[in-house]
mmCIF file of C-alpha atoms in Angstrom:
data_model
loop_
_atom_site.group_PDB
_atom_site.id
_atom_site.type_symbol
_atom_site.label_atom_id
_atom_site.label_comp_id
_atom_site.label_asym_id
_atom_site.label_seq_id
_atom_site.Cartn_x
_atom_site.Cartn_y
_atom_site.Cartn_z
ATOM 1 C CA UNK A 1 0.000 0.000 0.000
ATOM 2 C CA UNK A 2 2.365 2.163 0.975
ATOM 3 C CA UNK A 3 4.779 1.631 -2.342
ATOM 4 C CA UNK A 4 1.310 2.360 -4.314
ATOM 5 C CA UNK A 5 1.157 5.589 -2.928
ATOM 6 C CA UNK A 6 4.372 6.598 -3.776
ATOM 7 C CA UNK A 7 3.915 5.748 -7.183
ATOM 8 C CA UNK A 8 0.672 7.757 -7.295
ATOM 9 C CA UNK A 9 2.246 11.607 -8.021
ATOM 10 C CA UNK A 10 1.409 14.799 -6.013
ATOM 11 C CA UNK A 11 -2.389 16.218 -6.884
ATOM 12 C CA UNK A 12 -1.485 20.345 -7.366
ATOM 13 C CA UNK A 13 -4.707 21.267 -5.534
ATOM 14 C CA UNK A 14 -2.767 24.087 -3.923
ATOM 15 C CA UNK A 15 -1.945 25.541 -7.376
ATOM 16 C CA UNK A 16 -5.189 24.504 -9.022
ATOM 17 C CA UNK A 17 -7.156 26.645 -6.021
ATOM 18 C CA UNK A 18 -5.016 29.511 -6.725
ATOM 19 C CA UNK A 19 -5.471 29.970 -10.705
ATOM 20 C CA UNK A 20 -9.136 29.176 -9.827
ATOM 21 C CA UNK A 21 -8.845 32.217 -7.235
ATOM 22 C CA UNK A 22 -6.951 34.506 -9.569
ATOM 23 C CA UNK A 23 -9.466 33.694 -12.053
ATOM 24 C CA UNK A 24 -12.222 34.887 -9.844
ATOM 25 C CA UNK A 25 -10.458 37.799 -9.027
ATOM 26 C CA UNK A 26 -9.584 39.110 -12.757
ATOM 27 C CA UNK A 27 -13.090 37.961 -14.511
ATOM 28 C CA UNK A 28 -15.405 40.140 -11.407
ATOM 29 C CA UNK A 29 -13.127 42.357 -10.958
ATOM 30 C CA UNK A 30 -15.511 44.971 -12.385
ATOM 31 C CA UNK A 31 -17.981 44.141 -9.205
ATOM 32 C CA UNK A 32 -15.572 43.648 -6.629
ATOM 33 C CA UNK A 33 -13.879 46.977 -7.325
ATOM 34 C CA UNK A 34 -17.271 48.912 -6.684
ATOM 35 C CA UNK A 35 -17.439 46.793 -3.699
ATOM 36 C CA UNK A 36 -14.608 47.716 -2.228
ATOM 37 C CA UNK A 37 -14.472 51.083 -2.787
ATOM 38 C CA UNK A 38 -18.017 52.173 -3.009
ATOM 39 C CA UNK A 39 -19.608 50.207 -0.286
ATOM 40 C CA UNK A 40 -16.243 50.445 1.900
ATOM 41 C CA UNK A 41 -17.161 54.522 1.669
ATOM 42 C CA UNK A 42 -20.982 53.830 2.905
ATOM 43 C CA UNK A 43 -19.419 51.581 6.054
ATOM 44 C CA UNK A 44 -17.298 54.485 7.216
ATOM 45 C CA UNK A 45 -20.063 57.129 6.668
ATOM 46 C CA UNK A 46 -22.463 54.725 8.204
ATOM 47 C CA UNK A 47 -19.438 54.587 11.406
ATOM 48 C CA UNK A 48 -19.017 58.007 11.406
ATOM 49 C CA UNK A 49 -22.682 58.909 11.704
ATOM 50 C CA UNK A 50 -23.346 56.631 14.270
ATOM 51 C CA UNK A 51 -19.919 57.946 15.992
ATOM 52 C CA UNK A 52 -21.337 61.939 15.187
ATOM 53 C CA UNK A 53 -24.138 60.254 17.830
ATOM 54 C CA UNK A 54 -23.181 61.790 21.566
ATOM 55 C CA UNK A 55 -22.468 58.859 23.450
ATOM 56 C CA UNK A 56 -24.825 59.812 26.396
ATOM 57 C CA UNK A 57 -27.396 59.856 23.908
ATOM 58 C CA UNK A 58 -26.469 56.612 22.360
ATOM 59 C CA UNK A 59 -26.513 54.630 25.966
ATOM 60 C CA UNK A 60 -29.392 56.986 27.500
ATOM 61 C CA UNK A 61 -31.191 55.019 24.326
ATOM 62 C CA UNK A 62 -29.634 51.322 24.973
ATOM 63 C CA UNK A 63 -30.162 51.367 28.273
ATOM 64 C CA UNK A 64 -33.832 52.347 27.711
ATOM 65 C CA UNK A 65 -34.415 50.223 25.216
ATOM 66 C CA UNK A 66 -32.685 47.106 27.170
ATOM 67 C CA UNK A 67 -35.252 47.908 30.166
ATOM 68 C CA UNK A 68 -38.161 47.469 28.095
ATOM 69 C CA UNK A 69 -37.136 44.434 25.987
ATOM 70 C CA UNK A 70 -35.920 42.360 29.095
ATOM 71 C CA UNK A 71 -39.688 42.534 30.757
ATOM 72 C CA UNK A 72 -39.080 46.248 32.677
ATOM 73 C CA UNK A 73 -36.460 44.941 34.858
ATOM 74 C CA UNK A 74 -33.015 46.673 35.526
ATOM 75 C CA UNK A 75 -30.180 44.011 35.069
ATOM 76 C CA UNK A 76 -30.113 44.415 31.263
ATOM 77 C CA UNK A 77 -30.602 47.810 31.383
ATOM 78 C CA UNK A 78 -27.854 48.706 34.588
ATOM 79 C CA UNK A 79 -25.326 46.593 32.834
ATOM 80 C CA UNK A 80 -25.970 48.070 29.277
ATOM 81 C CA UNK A 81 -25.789 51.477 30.930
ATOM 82 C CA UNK A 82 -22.283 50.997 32.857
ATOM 83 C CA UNK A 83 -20.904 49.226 30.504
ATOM 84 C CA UNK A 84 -21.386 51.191 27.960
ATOM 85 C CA UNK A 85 -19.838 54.158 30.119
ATOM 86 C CA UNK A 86 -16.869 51.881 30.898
ATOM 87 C CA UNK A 87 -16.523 51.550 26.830
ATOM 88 C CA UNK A 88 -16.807 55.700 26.769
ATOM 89 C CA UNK A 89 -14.650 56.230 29.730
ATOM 90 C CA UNK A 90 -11.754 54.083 28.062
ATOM 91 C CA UNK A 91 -11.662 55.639 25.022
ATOM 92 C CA UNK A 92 -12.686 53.027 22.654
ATOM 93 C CA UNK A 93 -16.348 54.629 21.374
ATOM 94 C CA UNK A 94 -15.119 55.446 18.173
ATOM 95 C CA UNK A 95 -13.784 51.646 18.019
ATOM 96 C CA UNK A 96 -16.355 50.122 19.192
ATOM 97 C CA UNK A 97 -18.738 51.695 16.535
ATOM 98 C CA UNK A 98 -16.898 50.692 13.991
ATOM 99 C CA UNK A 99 -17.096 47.193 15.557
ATOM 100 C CA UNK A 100 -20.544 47.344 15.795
ATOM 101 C CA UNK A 101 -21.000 48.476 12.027
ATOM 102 C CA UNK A 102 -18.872 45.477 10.949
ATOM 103 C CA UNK A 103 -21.030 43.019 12.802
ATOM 104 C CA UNK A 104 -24.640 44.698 12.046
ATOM 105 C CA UNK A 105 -23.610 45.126 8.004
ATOM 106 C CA UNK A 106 -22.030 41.110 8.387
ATOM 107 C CA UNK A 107 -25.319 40.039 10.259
ATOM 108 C CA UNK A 108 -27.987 41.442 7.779
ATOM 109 C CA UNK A 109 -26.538 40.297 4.789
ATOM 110 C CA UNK A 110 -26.173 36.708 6.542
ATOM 111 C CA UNK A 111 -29.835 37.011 7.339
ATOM 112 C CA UNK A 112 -30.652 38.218 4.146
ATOM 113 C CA UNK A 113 -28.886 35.333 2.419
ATOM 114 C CA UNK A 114 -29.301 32.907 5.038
ATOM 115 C CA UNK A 115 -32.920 32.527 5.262
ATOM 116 C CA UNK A 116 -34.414 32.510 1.714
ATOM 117 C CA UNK A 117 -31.803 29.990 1.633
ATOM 118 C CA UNK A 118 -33.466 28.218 5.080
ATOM 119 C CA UNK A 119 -36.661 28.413 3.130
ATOM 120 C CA UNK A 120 -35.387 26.483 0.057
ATOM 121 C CA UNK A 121 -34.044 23.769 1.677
ATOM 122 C CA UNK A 122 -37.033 23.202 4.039
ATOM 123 C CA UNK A 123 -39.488 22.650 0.657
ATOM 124 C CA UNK A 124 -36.415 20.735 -1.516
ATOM 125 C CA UNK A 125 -35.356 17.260 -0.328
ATOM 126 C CA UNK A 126 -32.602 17.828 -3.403
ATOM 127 C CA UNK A 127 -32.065 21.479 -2.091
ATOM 128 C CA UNK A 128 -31.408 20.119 1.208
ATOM 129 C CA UNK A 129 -29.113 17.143 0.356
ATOM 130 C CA UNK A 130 -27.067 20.085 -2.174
ATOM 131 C CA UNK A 131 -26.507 22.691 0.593
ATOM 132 C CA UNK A 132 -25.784 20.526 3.991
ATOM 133 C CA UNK A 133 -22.733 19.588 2.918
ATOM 134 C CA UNK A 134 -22.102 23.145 1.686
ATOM 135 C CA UNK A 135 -22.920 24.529 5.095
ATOM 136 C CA UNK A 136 -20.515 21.532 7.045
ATOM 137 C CA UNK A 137 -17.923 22.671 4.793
ATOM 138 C CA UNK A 138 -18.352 26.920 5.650
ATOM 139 C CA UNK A 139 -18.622 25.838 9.564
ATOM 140 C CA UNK A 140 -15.804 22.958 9.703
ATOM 141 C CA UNK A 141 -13.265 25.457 7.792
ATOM 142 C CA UNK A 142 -10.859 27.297 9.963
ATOM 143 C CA UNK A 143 -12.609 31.085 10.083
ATOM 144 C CA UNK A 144 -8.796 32.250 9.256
ATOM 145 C CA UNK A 145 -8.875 30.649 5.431
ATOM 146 C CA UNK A 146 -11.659 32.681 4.654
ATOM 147 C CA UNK A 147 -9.507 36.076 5.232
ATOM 148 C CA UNK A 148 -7.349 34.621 2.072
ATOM 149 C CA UNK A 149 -10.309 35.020 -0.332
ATOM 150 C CA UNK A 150 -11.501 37.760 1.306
ATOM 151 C CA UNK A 151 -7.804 39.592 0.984
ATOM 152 C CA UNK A 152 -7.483 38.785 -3.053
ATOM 153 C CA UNK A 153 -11.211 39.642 -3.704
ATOM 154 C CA UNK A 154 -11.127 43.202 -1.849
ATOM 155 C CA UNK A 155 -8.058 43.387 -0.389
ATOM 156 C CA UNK A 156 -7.748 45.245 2.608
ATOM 157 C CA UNK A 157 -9.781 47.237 5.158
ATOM 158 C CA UNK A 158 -13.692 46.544 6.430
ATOM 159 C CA UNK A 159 -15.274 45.087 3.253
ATOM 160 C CA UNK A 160 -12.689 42.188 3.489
ATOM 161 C CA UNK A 161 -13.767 41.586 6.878
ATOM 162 C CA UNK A 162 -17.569 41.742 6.349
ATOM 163 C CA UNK A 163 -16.776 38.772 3.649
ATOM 164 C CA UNK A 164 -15.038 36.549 5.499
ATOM 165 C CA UNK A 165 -17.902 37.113 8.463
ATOM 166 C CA UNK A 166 -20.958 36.525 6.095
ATOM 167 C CA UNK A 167 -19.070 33.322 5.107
ATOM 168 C CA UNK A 168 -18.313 32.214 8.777
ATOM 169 C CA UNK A 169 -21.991 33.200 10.402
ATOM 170 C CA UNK A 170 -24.709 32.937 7.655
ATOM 171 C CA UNK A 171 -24.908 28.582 8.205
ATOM 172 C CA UNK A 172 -26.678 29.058 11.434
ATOM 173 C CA UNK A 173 -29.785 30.758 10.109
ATOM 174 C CA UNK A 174 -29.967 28.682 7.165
ATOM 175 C CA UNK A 175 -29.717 25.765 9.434
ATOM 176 C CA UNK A 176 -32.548 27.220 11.665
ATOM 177 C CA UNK A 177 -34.622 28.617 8.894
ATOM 178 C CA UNK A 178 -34.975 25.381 7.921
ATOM 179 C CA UNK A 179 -35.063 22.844 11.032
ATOM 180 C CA UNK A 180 -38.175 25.860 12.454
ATOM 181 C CA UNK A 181 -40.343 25.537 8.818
ATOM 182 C CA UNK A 182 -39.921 21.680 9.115
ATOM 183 C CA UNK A 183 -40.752 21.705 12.779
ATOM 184 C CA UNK A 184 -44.212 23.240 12.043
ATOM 185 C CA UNK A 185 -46.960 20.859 12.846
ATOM 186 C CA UNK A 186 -48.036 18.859 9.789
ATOM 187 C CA UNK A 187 -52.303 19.530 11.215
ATOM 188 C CA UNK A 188 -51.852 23.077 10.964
ATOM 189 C CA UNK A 189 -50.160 23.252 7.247
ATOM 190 C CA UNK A 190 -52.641 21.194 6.734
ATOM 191 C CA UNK A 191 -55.590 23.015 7.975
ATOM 192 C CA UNK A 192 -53.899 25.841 6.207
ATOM 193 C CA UNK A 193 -53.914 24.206 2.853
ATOM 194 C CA UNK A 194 -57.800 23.171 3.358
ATOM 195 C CA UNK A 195 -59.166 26.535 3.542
ATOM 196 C CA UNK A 196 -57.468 27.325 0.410
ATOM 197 C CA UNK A 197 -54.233 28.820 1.180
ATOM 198 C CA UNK A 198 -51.731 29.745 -1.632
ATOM 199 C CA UNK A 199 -48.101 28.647 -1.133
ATOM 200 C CA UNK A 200 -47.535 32.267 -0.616
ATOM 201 C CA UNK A 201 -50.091 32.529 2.056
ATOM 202 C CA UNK A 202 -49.297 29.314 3.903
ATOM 203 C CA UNK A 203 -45.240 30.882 4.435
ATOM 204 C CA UNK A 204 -45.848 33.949 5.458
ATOM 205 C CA UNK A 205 -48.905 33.424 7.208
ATOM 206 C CA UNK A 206 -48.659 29.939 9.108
ATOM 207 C CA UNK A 207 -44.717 28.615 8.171
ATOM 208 C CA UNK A 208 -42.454 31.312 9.272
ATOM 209 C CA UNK A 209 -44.638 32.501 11.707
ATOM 210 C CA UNK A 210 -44.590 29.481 13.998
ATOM 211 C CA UNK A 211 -40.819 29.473 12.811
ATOM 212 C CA UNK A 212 -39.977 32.686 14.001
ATOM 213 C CA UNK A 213 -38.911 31.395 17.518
ATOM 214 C CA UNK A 214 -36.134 29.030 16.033
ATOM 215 C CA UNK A 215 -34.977 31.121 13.063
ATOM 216 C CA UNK A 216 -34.460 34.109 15.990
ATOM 217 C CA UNK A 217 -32.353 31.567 17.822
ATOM 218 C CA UNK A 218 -30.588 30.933 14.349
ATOM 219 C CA UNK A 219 -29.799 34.716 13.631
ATOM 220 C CA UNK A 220 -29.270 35.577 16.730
ATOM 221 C CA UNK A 221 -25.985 32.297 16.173
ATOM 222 C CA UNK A 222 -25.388 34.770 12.948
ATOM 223 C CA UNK A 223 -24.874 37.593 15.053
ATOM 224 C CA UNK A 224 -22.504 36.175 17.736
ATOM 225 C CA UNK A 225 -20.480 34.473 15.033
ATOM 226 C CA UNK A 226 -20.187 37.560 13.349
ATOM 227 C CA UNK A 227 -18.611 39.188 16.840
ATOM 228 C CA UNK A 228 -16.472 36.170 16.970
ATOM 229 C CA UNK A 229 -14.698 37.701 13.550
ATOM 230 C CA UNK A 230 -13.995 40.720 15.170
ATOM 231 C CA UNK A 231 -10.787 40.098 16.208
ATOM 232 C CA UNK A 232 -9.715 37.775 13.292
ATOM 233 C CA UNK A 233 -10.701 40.679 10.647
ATOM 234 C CA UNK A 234 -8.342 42.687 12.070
ATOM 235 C CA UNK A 235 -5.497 40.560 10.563
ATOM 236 C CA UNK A 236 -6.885 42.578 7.173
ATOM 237 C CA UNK A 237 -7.315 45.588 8.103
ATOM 238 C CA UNK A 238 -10.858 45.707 9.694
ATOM 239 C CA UNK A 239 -10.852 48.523 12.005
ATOM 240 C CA UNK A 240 -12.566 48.748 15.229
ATOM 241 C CA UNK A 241 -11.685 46.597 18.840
ATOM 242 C CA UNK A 242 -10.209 43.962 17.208
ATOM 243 C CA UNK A 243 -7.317 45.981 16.095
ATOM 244 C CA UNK A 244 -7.039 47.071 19.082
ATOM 245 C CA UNK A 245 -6.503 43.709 20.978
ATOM 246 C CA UNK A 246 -4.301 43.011 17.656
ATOM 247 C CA UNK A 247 -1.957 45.923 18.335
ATOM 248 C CA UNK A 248 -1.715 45.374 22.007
ATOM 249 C CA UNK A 249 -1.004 41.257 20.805
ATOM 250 C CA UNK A 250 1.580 42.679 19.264
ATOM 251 C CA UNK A 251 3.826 45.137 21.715
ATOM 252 C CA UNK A 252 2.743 42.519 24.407
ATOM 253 C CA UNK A 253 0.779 45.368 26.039
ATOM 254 C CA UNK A 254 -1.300 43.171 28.436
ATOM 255 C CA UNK A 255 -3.626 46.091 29.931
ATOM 256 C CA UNK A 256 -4.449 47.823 26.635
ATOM 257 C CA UNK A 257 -5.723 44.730 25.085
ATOM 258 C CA UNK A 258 -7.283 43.224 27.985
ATOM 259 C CA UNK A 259 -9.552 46.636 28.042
ATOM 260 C CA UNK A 260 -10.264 46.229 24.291
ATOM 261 C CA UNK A 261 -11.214 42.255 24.807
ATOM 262 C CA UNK A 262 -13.471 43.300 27.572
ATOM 263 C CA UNK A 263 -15.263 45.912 25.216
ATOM 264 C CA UNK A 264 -15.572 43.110 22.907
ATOM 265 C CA UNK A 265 -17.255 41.330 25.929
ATOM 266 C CA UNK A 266 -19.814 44.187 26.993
ATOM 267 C CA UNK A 267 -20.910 44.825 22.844
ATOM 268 C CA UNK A 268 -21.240 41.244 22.765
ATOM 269 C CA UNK A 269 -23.673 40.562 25.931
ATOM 270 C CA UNK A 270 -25.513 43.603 25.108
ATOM 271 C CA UNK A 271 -25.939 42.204 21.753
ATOM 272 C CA UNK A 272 -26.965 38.563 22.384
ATOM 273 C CA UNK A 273 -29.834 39.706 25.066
ATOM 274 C CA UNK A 274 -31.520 42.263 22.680
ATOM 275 C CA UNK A 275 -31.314 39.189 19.926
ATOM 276 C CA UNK A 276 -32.676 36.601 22.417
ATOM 277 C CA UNK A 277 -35.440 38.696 23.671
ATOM 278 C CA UNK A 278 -37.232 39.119 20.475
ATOM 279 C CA UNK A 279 -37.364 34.744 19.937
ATOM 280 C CA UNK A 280 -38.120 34.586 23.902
ATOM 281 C CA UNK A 281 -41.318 36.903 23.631
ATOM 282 C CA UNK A 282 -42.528 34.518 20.983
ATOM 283 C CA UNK A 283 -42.144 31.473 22.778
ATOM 284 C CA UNK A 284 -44.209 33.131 25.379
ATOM 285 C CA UNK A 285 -46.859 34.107 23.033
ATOM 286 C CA UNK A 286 -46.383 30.433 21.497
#
């Protein structure tokens, strides 16, 4: 066996991946060069507006807005509002903004991708059996490979990073888009279907619906994935708190990046509680 092998000669997948990449690259290069420098212009507008906001303003509104969403209690909206001034009181606002537009852009196109895609797959056997393996493959994959595509599609900065996130986080609310339609109880599609209701109709009106519990929990996987990227985008350029913890990495400054990990930390509780509380009012109502 082992004599048969060496007889068999090298496969160049390595160099077979790269002419494949290059020849990506060269044949849309006339949309990924609007990409980058078009839609990298409405990301830093879209930062710097939201950093124009005064930050009292901005966690006067967070902290409101967590009081009401959690049920009127104060945990969500105490921690939101001191950690938030914690963020402020550091210095890293203007970072954490741009952190924040890097995961919101990354999230919505995931969902915006991820669940028409949910919806395919839960009315195609064939659909399903095409795109599972698809999905094991963008989830198994180390996230750092995907910054090598990213980098020779757009090259550097935040619409590298965005990339590389939508291809690490949109599996989750495919996944959940489509285990929530096929969870739907069979009597109710059916009662649907024997009062007359179009396709259409029986989606929006009786699938996704009942759905909307799991596909939240799906999205709200998208979202915390996409924070997990953070960090890893800034090895291209993304800007925001992962450079920070990158730079301090880097002159082995322990404090500086320990502050910017724990901003990281804050954005990303605040985030996940506001994302669960939408799919945990349904299952109430459910």
């Amino acid at each position: 066996m082992l004599n048969f092998m060496e007889n068999i000669p090298e496969i160049p997948l390595a160099f077979y991946i790269s002419k494949f990449t290059s020849w990506i690259s060269d044949t849309f290069v006339f949309l990924f060069d609007p990409l980058k420098n078009e839609f990298a212009d409405g990301l830093e507008n879209f930062a710097d507006i939201l950093a124009a906001v005064p930050p009292p303003i901005v966690i006067l509104m967070v902290a409101l807005i967590a009081f009401f969403i959690s049920g009127k209690r104060f945990g969500l909206a105490t921690f939101s509002l001191l950690g938030l001034l914690l963020v402020w009181n550091q210095g890293l606002w203007e970072e954490m903004m741009l952190s924040f537009t890097l995961v919101l852009v990354a999230s919505l196109l995931s969902i915006v991708i991820g669940v028409p895609i949910g919806i395919l797959m839960s009315k195609s056997k064939i659909a399903e059996n095409i795109i599972t393996p698809i999905l094991d493959f963008m989830q198994t994959m180390p996230a750092f490979v995907y910054l090598i595509p990213a980098v020779a599609f757009f090259s550097i900065g935040m619409v590298p990073g965005i990339f590389a996130s939508l291809i690490f986080a949109t599996p989750p609310t495919v996944r959940f888009t489509n285990l929530g339609i096929r969870q739907v109880s069979r009597e109710l599609v059916e009662a649907s279907e024997a009062f007359g209701s179009t396709g259409a109709q029986k989606l929006f009106k009786v699938e996704l619906p009942m759905a909307k519990a799991t596909i939240m929990a799906g999205i709200n996987q998208t979202v915390m994935l996409s924070l997990s990227m953070v960090v890893i985008a800034s090895m291209i350029g993304a800007p925001g708190l992962g450079r920070e913890v990158l730079s301090s990495l880097q002159r082995a400054e322990v404090g500086t990046g320990f502050v910017a990990g724990l901003g990281i930390v804050i954005l990303a509780i605040i985030i996940d509680r506001f994302t669960q509380s939408f799919s945990g009012k349904k299952r109430v109502k459910s």
